[in-house]
Amino acid sequence: MRAAQATGATALLVTHGPDVRYLSGFTGSSGAIALLGGRATLFTDGRYAEQARAEAAGARVVIDKRPPGVQAVEWLASCGVTRCAFDAGLTTVAELEAMKRALPGLVRRGFFQPTDGLVARLRQIKDEDEVVRLRRAAALGCELFATVLEYLTSSATETQVAAQLEFMARLAGVEGMSFETIVASGERSALPHGRATSARLPAQGFVTLDFGVVLDGYCSDMTRTVHLGRATEREWEVYHSVLEAQQAAIAAVAAGVRCADVDEAARSVLRSAGLEKEFAHSTGHGVGLEIHEGPRVAAGQQQILEPGMVITIEPGAYLAGAAGSGRSHEGRSRSRGVQRATKGFGVRIEDMVLVTSSGCEVLTAASPKDWTEL
Ligand code: ZN
Ligand code: ZN
């Protein structure tokens, strides 16, 4: 609220679902919170009357047919508020217009004070209860990955693998997946965000699984890359460069460290391995009620890590195909060394970590990252 007051506002309007949930506990899809004089009032509609009263125990609950944001600003104006902070980045032009129309003409001008990410900044630092939930979501992700390994065979399609994973997640009691499960196999592993397709897993090649579950409102996010069949020397090398980069970034995480420096810890390893251009995304992101939250762990990000932040560390390398022949990483001593043109492939390894004052705790540590040939 202090940050909202800096704009000259005496009230704060919150309409973004995850922010509403964070502040009140209300999980319905239609709600707005007005913060005034240190008290929260939750506005929603009749569909959510009982749910709102049960979930948002600490807030006054108002039920009405009109859009919750409209209800909230009308009520604020009736309380004599003339300046109200709102999140401009999370409000559509149409929503803002509808809320303006609900205000008396005299109040309308200057009423809305744009701010950016006020609640999002609070949400970056997880309290103990949130850490417990994130830890449980991350642990479940690790269990699911261990169980889905047996389905990674060349007779399965990517969508079947995703379906199996999601089915087991549902049985384990998740609310849903954090995002559309990524199963990218063979040459498709070179696509950083390859959604599962009807393609069959290859007899030889990488499979990247990037997925997360939502448990008790909180998201997990992890990636593992395994190899089916015998790998080429190049595949083996690239995997280990990515692993080394990932471990270097995890080692760099601690309270007081700039996000840019964590990113650089991963990037410098891949640079010395000649893979800088092949790592074309950022190193990580915050995770919590939403799958992508602050802070951004990327080049140039000056934000300082603080205890209680939960971030991902997920470097990768994605290589386009090339003509030529690969050799088994076990070398010439093995007579069945693999001879084939280098197809495109990619590797990504992702963990969730909790920032602590002295370093970090890897929340997905139960899932091994050692080289795996199935
Ligand atoms: Zn991920
Ligand atoms: Zn991620």
Short mmCIF file of C-alpha atoms and ligand atoms in Angstrom, two decimals:
data_model
loop_
_atom_site.label_atom_id
_atom_site.label_comp_id
_atom_site.label_asym_id
_atom_site.label_seq_id
_atom_site.Cartn_x
_atom_site.Cartn_y
_atom_site.Cartn_z
CA MET A 1 0.00 0.00 0.00
CA ARG A 2 2.90 2.35 0.69
CA ALA A 3 3.96 2.01 -2.94
CA ALA A 4 0.41 2.82 -4.05
CA GLN A 5 0.38 5.90 -1.81
CA ALA A 6 3.54 7.12 -3.52
CA THR A 7 1.33 7.81 -6.53
CA GLY A 8 -0.89 10.06 -4.40
CA ALA A 9 -3.58 7.39 -4.23
CA THR A 10 -5.42 6.56 -1.02
CA ALA A 11 -6.79 3.29 -2.34
CA LEU A 12 -5.60 0.35 -4.42
CA LEU A 13 -7.70 -1.64 -6.88
CA VAL A 14 -6.58 -5.21 -7.67
CA THR A 15 -8.29 -7.17 -10.47
CA HIS A 16 -5.67 -9.68 -11.68
CA GLY A 17 -6.83 -13.17 -10.58
CA PRO A 18 -3.54 -14.43 -9.06
CA ASP A 19 -3.08 -11.08 -7.24
CA VAL A 20 -6.64 -11.32 -5.87
CA ARG A 21 -5.91 -14.86 -4.72
CA TYR A 22 -2.62 -13.81 -3.15
CA LEU A 23 -4.21 -10.99 -1.15
CA SER A 24 -7.45 -12.69 -0.12
CA GLY A 25 -7.33 -16.44 -0.75
CA PHE A 26 -10.28 -16.18 -3.17
CA THR A 27 -9.79 -18.51 -6.14
CA GLY A 28 -12.83 -17.64 -8.27
CA SER A 29 -12.28 -16.42 -11.82
CA SER A 30 -14.14 -13.14 -11.33
CA GLY A 31 -13.13 -10.89 -8.47
CA ALA A 32 -11.68 -7.50 -7.56
CA ILE A 33 -10.23 -6.23 -4.34
CA ALA A 34 -10.39 -2.65 -3.12
CA LEU A 35 -7.83 -1.83 -0.43
CA LEU A 36 -8.83 1.19 1.59
CA GLY A 37 -7.64 2.23 5.04
CA GLY A 38 -5.83 -1.08 5.53
CA ARG A 39 -8.99 -3.11 4.87
CA ALA A 40 -9.69 -5.35 1.91
CA THR A 41 -13.11 -5.58 0.30
CA LEU A 42 -13.66 -8.35 -2.22
CA PHE A 43 -16.20 -7.82 -5.00
CA THR A 44 -17.53 -10.74 -7.00
CA ASP A 45 -20.79 -12.03 -8.48
CA GLY A 46 -23.52 -14.39 -7.30
CA ARG A 47 -21.86 -17.51 -8.73
CA TYR A 48 -19.07 -17.12 -6.20
CA ALA A 49 -21.01 -15.90 -3.14
CA GLU A 50 -20.42 -18.94 -0.94
CA GLN A 51 -16.92 -19.60 -2.21
CA ALA A 52 -15.84 -16.00 -1.62
CA ARG A 53 -17.13 -15.98 1.96
CA ALA A 54 -15.38 -19.29 2.68
CA GLU A 55 -12.05 -18.52 1.01
CA ALA A 56 -11.61 -14.80 1.68
CA ALA A 57 -12.15 -15.00 5.42
CA GLY A 58 -10.17 -11.84 6.15
CA ALA A 59 -11.99 -9.63 3.65
CA ARG A 60 -15.42 -8.03 3.54
CA VAL A 61 -17.30 -9.65 0.65
CA VAL A 62 -19.70 -7.80 -1.65
CA ILE A 63 -21.83 -9.65 -4.21
CA ASP A 64 -23.33 -7.91 -7.23
CA LYS A 65 -24.18 -8.68 -10.85
CA ARG A 66 -21.91 -6.07 -12.44
CA PRO A 67 -18.23 -6.62 -13.28
CA PRO A 68 -16.22 -6.68 -10.03
CA GLY A 69 -13.90 -3.82 -11.07
CA VAL A 70 -16.92 -1.59 -11.74
CA GLN A 71 -18.42 -2.46 -8.36
CA ALA A 72 -15.11 -1.73 -6.65
CA VAL A 73 -14.52 1.73 -8.11
CA GLU A 74 -18.14 2.80 -7.55
CA TRP A 75 -17.82 1.79 -3.92
CA LEU A 76 -14.47 3.57 -3.56
CA ALA A 77 -15.93 6.76 -5.05
CA SER A 78 -18.89 6.52 -2.66
CA CYS A 79 -16.37 6.37 0.20
CA GLY A 80 -14.92 9.68 -0.98
CA VAL A 81 -11.80 8.28 -2.69
CA THR A 82 -10.59 10.57 -5.49
CA ARG A 83 -7.35 8.79 -6.42
CA CYS A 84 -7.02 5.04 -6.77
CA ALA A 85 -3.92 3.12 -7.83
CA PHE A 86 -4.40 0.27 -10.30
CA ASP A 87 -2.08 -2.00 -12.26
CA ALA A 88 -1.95 -0.55 -15.77
CA GLY A 89 -0.08 -3.58 -17.11
CA LEU A 90 -2.85 -5.95 -16.05
CA THR A 91 -5.92 -3.90 -17.03
CA THR A 92 -7.33 -3.84 -20.53
CA VAL A 93 -8.42 -0.58 -22.18
CA ALA A 94 -11.99 -1.93 -22.27
CA GLU A 95 -11.96 -2.69 -18.52
CA LEU A 96 -10.59 0.73 -17.72
CA GLU A 97 -13.23 2.44 -19.90
CA ALA A 98 -16.03 0.48 -18.22
CA MET A 99 -14.74 1.44 -14.78
CA LYS A 100 -14.42 5.11 -15.80
CA ARG A 101 -18.01 5.14 -17.06
CA ALA A 102 -19.16 3.87 -13.66
CA LEU A 103 -17.72 6.94 -11.91
CA PRO A 104 -19.48 10.27 -11.48
CA GLY A 105 -18.10 12.80 -14.01
CA LEU A 106 -16.54 14.98 -11.32
CA VAL A 107 -14.49 12.15 -9.87
CA ARG A 108 -13.52 10.49 -13.14
CA ARG A 109 -10.64 12.80 -14.01
CA GLY A 110 -7.44 11.85 -12.21
CA PHE A 111 -9.11 8.98 -10.36
CA PHE A 112 -7.02 6.19 -11.89
CA GLN A 113 -3.34 6.31 -10.94
CA PRO A 114 -1.38 3.82 -13.05
CA THR A 115 1.17 1.61 -11.27
CA ASP A 116 3.00 -1.43 -12.48
CA GLY A 117 3.37 -4.76 -10.70
CA LEU A 118 2.72 -3.63 -7.11
CA VAL A 119 1.29 -6.96 -5.97
CA ALA A 120 3.59 -8.88 -8.32
CA ARG A 121 6.58 -7.47 -6.43
CA LEU A 122 5.16 -8.66 -3.11
CA ARG A 123 4.51 -12.08 -4.62
CA GLN A 124 8.17 -12.52 -5.56
CA ILE A 125 9.09 -13.19 -1.92
CA LYS A 126 7.43 -16.39 -0.79
CA ASP A 127 6.44 -16.86 2.84
CA GLU A 128 6.87 -20.15 4.68
CA ASP A 129 3.46 -21.44 3.74
CA GLU A 130 4.06 -20.72 0.06
CA VAL A 131 7.48 -22.38 0.18
CA VAL A 132 5.87 -25.52 1.64
CA ARG A 133 3.39 -25.63 -1.25
CA LEU A 134 6.07 -24.98 -3.87
CA ARG A 135 8.26 -27.66 -2.34
CA ARG A 136 5.38 -30.16 -2.53
CA ALA A 137 4.57 -29.26 -6.15
CA ALA A 138 8.25 -29.60 -7.11
CA ALA A 139 8.56 -32.94 -5.31
CA LEU A 140 5.49 -34.27 -7.10
CA GLY A 141 6.99 -33.16 -10.42
CA CYS A 142 10.10 -35.22 -9.65
CA GLU A 143 8.01 -38.29 -8.77
CA LEU A 144 6.00 -37.99 -11.97
CA PHE A 145 9.13 -37.71 -14.08
CA ALA A 146 10.58 -40.85 -12.51
CA THR A 147 7.37 -42.75 -13.31
CA VAL A 148 7.01 -41.48 -16.87
CA LEU A 149 10.52 -42.64 -17.79
CA GLU A 150 9.22 -46.16 -18.55
CA TYR A 151 6.89 -44.71 -21.20
CA LEU A 152 9.79 -43.12 -23.08
CA THR A 153 10.17 -45.71 -25.82
CA SER A 154 10.23 -45.46 -29.59
CA SER A 155 6.77 -47.03 -29.77
CA ALA A 156 5.21 -44.04 -28.00
CA THR A 157 4.21 -40.72 -29.51
CA GLU A 158 4.97 -37.40 -27.84
CA THR A 159 1.28 -36.81 -27.09
CA GLN A 160 0.99 -40.26 -25.50
CA VAL A 161 3.92 -39.43 -23.21
CA ALA A 162 2.31 -36.08 -22.31
CA ALA A 163 -1.05 -37.77 -21.74
CA GLN A 164 0.50 -40.39 -19.47
CA LEU A 165 2.29 -37.75 -17.45
CA GLU A 166 -0.83 -35.60 -17.11
CA PHE A 167 -3.03 -38.59 -16.26
CA MET A 168 -0.68 -39.60 -13.44
CA ALA A 169 -0.55 -35.99 -12.27
CA ARG A 170 -4.35 -35.88 -12.06
CA LEU A 171 -4.42 -39.13 -10.12
CA ALA A 172 -1.92 -37.60 -7.71
CA GLY A 173 -4.38 -34.79 -7.04
CA VAL A 174 -3.11 -31.80 -9.02
CA GLU A 175 -5.45 -28.92 -9.96
CA GLY A 176 -3.95 -28.90 -13.44
CA MET A 177 -0.71 -28.56 -15.32
CA SER A 178 1.27 -25.30 -14.98
CA PHE A 179 1.40 -25.01 -18.79
CA GLU A 180 0.98 -27.18 -21.86
CA THR A 181 3.39 -30.08 -21.39
CA ILE A 182 6.44 -29.94 -23.65
CA VAL A 183 7.60 -33.26 -25.09
CA ALA A 184 10.14 -32.57 -27.82
CA SER A 185 11.92 -35.58 -29.25
CA GLY A 186 14.57 -36.24 -31.88
CA GLU A 187 15.06 -33.25 -34.17
CA ARG A 188 12.13 -31.55 -32.46
CA SER A 189 14.24 -31.32 -29.28
CA ALA A 190 15.94 -28.43 -31.09
CA LEU A 191 12.68 -26.45 -30.56
CA PRO A 192 12.90 -24.79 -27.14
CA HIS A 193 9.08 -24.87 -26.79
CA GLY A 194 8.13 -27.94 -28.78
CA ARG A 195 4.61 -28.86 -27.74
CA ALA A 196 3.90 -32.59 -27.81
CA THR A 197 2.89 -33.75 -31.30
CA SER A 198 1.81 -37.05 -32.85
CA ALA A 199 5.48 -37.74 -33.75
CA ARG A 200 6.86 -41.04 -32.47
CA LEU A 201 9.89 -40.91 -30.21
CA PRO A 202 13.02 -41.81 -32.17
CA ALA A 203 15.01 -45.00 -31.65
CA GLN A 204 18.04 -42.77 -31.22
CA GLY A 205 17.89 -39.17 -30.07
CA PHE A 206 17.06 -36.82 -27.24
CA VAL A 207 13.69 -36.38 -25.58
CA THR A 208 13.11 -33.16 -23.66
CA LEU A 209 10.28 -33.08 -21.14
CA ASP A 210 9.38 -29.68 -19.71
CA PHE A 211 6.32 -29.70 -17.49
CA GLY A 212 4.81 -28.53 -14.26
CA VAL A 213 1.89 -29.24 -11.97
CA VAL A 214 -0.38 -26.91 -10.04
CA LEU A 215 -0.81 -28.14 -6.50
CA ASP A 216 -2.69 -26.08 -3.93
CA GLY A 217 -2.52 -23.10 -6.29
CA TYR A 218 1.25 -23.21 -6.72
CA CYS A 219 3.10 -24.16 -9.90
CA SER A 220 6.08 -26.43 -10.38
CA ASP A 221 8.37 -26.26 -13.40
CA MET A 222 11.14 -28.65 -14.38
CA THR A 223 12.89 -29.97 -17.47
CA ARG A 224 14.85 -33.14 -18.00
CA THR A 225 16.45 -34.31 -21.23
CA VAL A 226 17.24 -38.00 -21.70
CA HIS A 227 18.67 -39.89 -24.64
CA LEU A 228 17.05 -42.89 -26.33
CA GLY A 229 19.57 -45.31 -27.78
CA ARG A 230 23.26 -44.70 -28.23
CA ALA A 231 24.25 -41.02 -28.44
CA THR A 232 26.85 -39.40 -30.65
CA GLU A 233 29.91 -37.87 -29.08
CA ARG A 234 28.57 -34.41 -29.95
CA GLU A 235 25.25 -35.08 -28.23
CA TRP A 236 27.08 -36.27 -25.15
CA GLU A 237 29.33 -33.18 -25.14
CA VAL A 238 26.46 -30.73 -25.58
CA TYR A 239 24.47 -32.39 -22.79
CA HIS A 240 27.40 -32.05 -20.42
CA SER A 241 28.03 -28.42 -21.39
CA VAL A 242 24.40 -27.59 -20.61
CA LEU A 243 24.60 -29.51 -17.33
CA GLU A 244 27.79 -27.69 -16.37
CA ALA A 245 26.16 -24.34 -17.23
CA GLN A 246 23.11 -25.22 -15.17
CA GLN A 247 25.21 -26.24 -12.18
CA ALA A 248 27.32 -23.07 -12.46
CA ALA A 249 24.18 -20.91 -12.41
CA ILE A 250 22.77 -22.79 -9.40
CA ALA A 251 26.10 -22.30 -7.61
CA ALA A 252 25.87 -18.55 -8.33
CA VAL A 253 22.40 -18.17 -6.74
CA ALA A 254 22.31 -16.44 -3.33
CA ALA A 255 20.57 -13.51 -1.73
CA GLY A 256 22.32 -10.27 -2.74
CA VAL A 257 23.36 -11.55 -6.19
CA ARG A 258 22.15 -9.75 -9.34
CA CYS A 259 19.93 -11.80 -11.67
CA ALA A 260 22.25 -10.84 -14.54
CA ASP A 261 25.17 -12.51 -12.76
CA VAL A 262 23.29 -15.80 -12.38
CA ASP A 263 22.45 -15.65 -16.09
CA GLU A 264 26.08 -14.92 -16.92
CA ALA A 265 27.26 -17.88 -14.82
CA ALA A 266 25.34 -20.20 -17.16
CA ARG A 267 26.05 -18.24 -20.33
CA SER A 268 29.83 -18.09 -19.81
CA VAL A 269 30.05 -21.89 -19.59
CA LEU A 270 28.15 -22.27 -22.85
CA ARG A 271 30.23 -19.49 -24.43
CA SER A 272 33.46 -21.31 -23.69
CA ALA A 273 31.92 -24.49 -25.12
CA GLY A 274 31.15 -22.58 -28.34
CA LEU A 275 27.42 -22.79 -27.65
CA GLU A 276 26.55 -19.19 -26.83
CA LYS A 277 24.40 -18.65 -29.94
CA GLU A 278 22.67 -21.96 -29.33
CA PHE A 279 21.44 -20.69 -25.95
CA ALA A 280 18.94 -18.12 -27.19
CA HIS A 281 16.69 -17.66 -24.16
CA SER A 282 17.08 -16.41 -20.63
CA THR A 283 18.33 -18.55 -17.75
CA GLY A 284 15.21 -18.53 -15.63
CA HIS A 285 12.14 -16.91 -14.10
CA GLY A 286 10.27 -16.66 -10.84
CA VAL A 287 7.53 -19.20 -10.20
CA GLY A 288 4.64 -19.24 -7.74
CA LEU A 289 0.89 -18.77 -8.20
CA GLU A 290 1.79 -18.20 -11.86
CA ILE A 291 4.23 -20.17 -13.94
CA HIS A 292 6.08 -17.05 -15.07
CA GLU A 293 6.58 -14.40 -12.41
CA GLY A 294 9.35 -12.03 -11.42
CA PRO A 295 12.24 -11.92 -11.10
CA ARG A 296 13.57 -12.47 -14.61
CA VAL A 297 16.91 -14.25 -14.55
CA ALA A 298 18.27 -12.84 -17.78
CA ALA A 299 21.16 -10.85 -19.25
CA GLY A 300 21.09 -7.21 -18.14
CA GLN A 301 18.64 -7.78 -15.25
CA GLN A 302 19.87 -5.65 -12.36
CA GLN A 303 17.34 -7.00 -9.87
CA ILE A 304 18.93 -8.43 -6.72
CA LEU A 305 17.89 -11.87 -5.49
CA GLU A 306 16.29 -11.94 -2.05
CA PRO A 307 15.70 -14.80 0.42
CA GLY A 308 12.33 -16.41 -0.27
CA MET A 309 12.39 -15.94 -4.03
CA VAL A 310 11.75 -19.12 -5.99
CA ILE A 311 13.27 -19.14 -9.47
CA THR A 312 14.03 -21.62 -12.21
CA ILE A 313 17.50 -22.26 -13.63
CA GLU A 314 17.05 -23.61 -17.16
CA PRO A 315 19.84 -23.10 -19.65
CA GLY A 316 19.68 -25.02 -22.92
CA ALA A 317 21.41 -25.45 -26.26
CA TYR A 318 19.54 -26.00 -29.52
CA LEU A 319 21.51 -27.10 -32.57
CA ALA A 320 20.37 -27.11 -36.16
CA GLY A 321 21.04 -30.25 -38.19
CA ALA A 322 24.25 -30.67 -40.20
CA ALA A 323 25.64 -33.17 -42.67
CA GLY A 324 28.40 -35.49 -41.45
CA SER A 325 28.75 -38.46 -39.21
CA GLY A 326 28.56 -38.76 -35.50
CA ARG A 327 30.45 -41.22 -33.37
CA SER A 328 29.39 -42.91 -30.18
CA HIS A 329 30.47 -40.97 -27.13
CA GLU A 330 31.99 -44.17 -25.83
CA GLY A 331 34.56 -43.79 -28.59
CA ARG A 332 36.22 -46.04 -31.10
CA SER A 333 36.88 -48.79 -28.61
CA ARG A 334 33.22 -49.70 -28.98
CA SER A 335 32.88 -51.35 -32.38
CA ARG A 336 29.18 -50.49 -32.70
CA GLY A 337 29.98 -46.78 -32.71
CA VAL A 338 27.08 -44.77 -34.15
CA GLN A 339 27.65 -43.50 -37.70
CA ARG A 340 25.02 -41.09 -38.88
CA ALA A 341 24.51 -37.57 -40.19
CA THR A 342 24.13 -35.08 -37.36
CA LYS A 343 20.50 -34.26 -37.05
CA GLY A 344 19.37 -31.18 -35.19
CA PHE A 345 18.90 -31.68 -31.47
CA GLY A 346 18.51 -29.76 -28.28
CA VAL A 347 19.13 -30.10 -24.56
CA ARG A 348 17.59 -28.19 -21.68
CA ILE A 349 17.87 -28.91 -17.96
CA GLU A 350 15.69 -27.01 -15.50
CA ASP A 351 15.42 -26.97 -11.73
CA MET A 352 13.40 -24.84 -9.32
CA VAL A 353 15.47 -23.25 -6.57
CA LEU A 354 14.63 -21.36 -3.39
CA VAL A 355 16.95 -18.42 -2.76
CA THR A 356 18.42 -18.43 0.76
CA SER A 357 20.79 -16.03 2.48
CA SER A 358 23.77 -18.32 1.91
CA GLY A 359 22.88 -19.84 -1.47
CA CYS A 360 19.89 -21.82 -2.58
CA GLU A 361 17.90 -24.99 -2.02
CA VAL A 362 17.15 -27.00 -5.17
CA LEU A 363 13.45 -27.91 -4.87
CA THR A 364 13.63 -30.44 -7.72
CA ALA A 365 16.77 -32.15 -6.41
CA ALA A 366 15.03 -35.55 -6.17
CA SER A 367 15.19 -35.87 -9.95
CA PRO A 368 18.69 -36.88 -11.13
CA LYS A 369 20.35 -34.97 -13.97
CA ASP A 370 23.08 -37.48 -14.76
CA TRP A 371 23.42 -38.54 -18.36
CA THR A 372 20.60 -41.00 -19.05
CA GLU A 373 20.51 -43.37 -22.02
CA LEU A 374 17.33 -45.41 -22.19
ZN ZN B 1 9.90 -25.37 -17.74
ZN ZN B 2 10.63 -22.52 -16.75
#
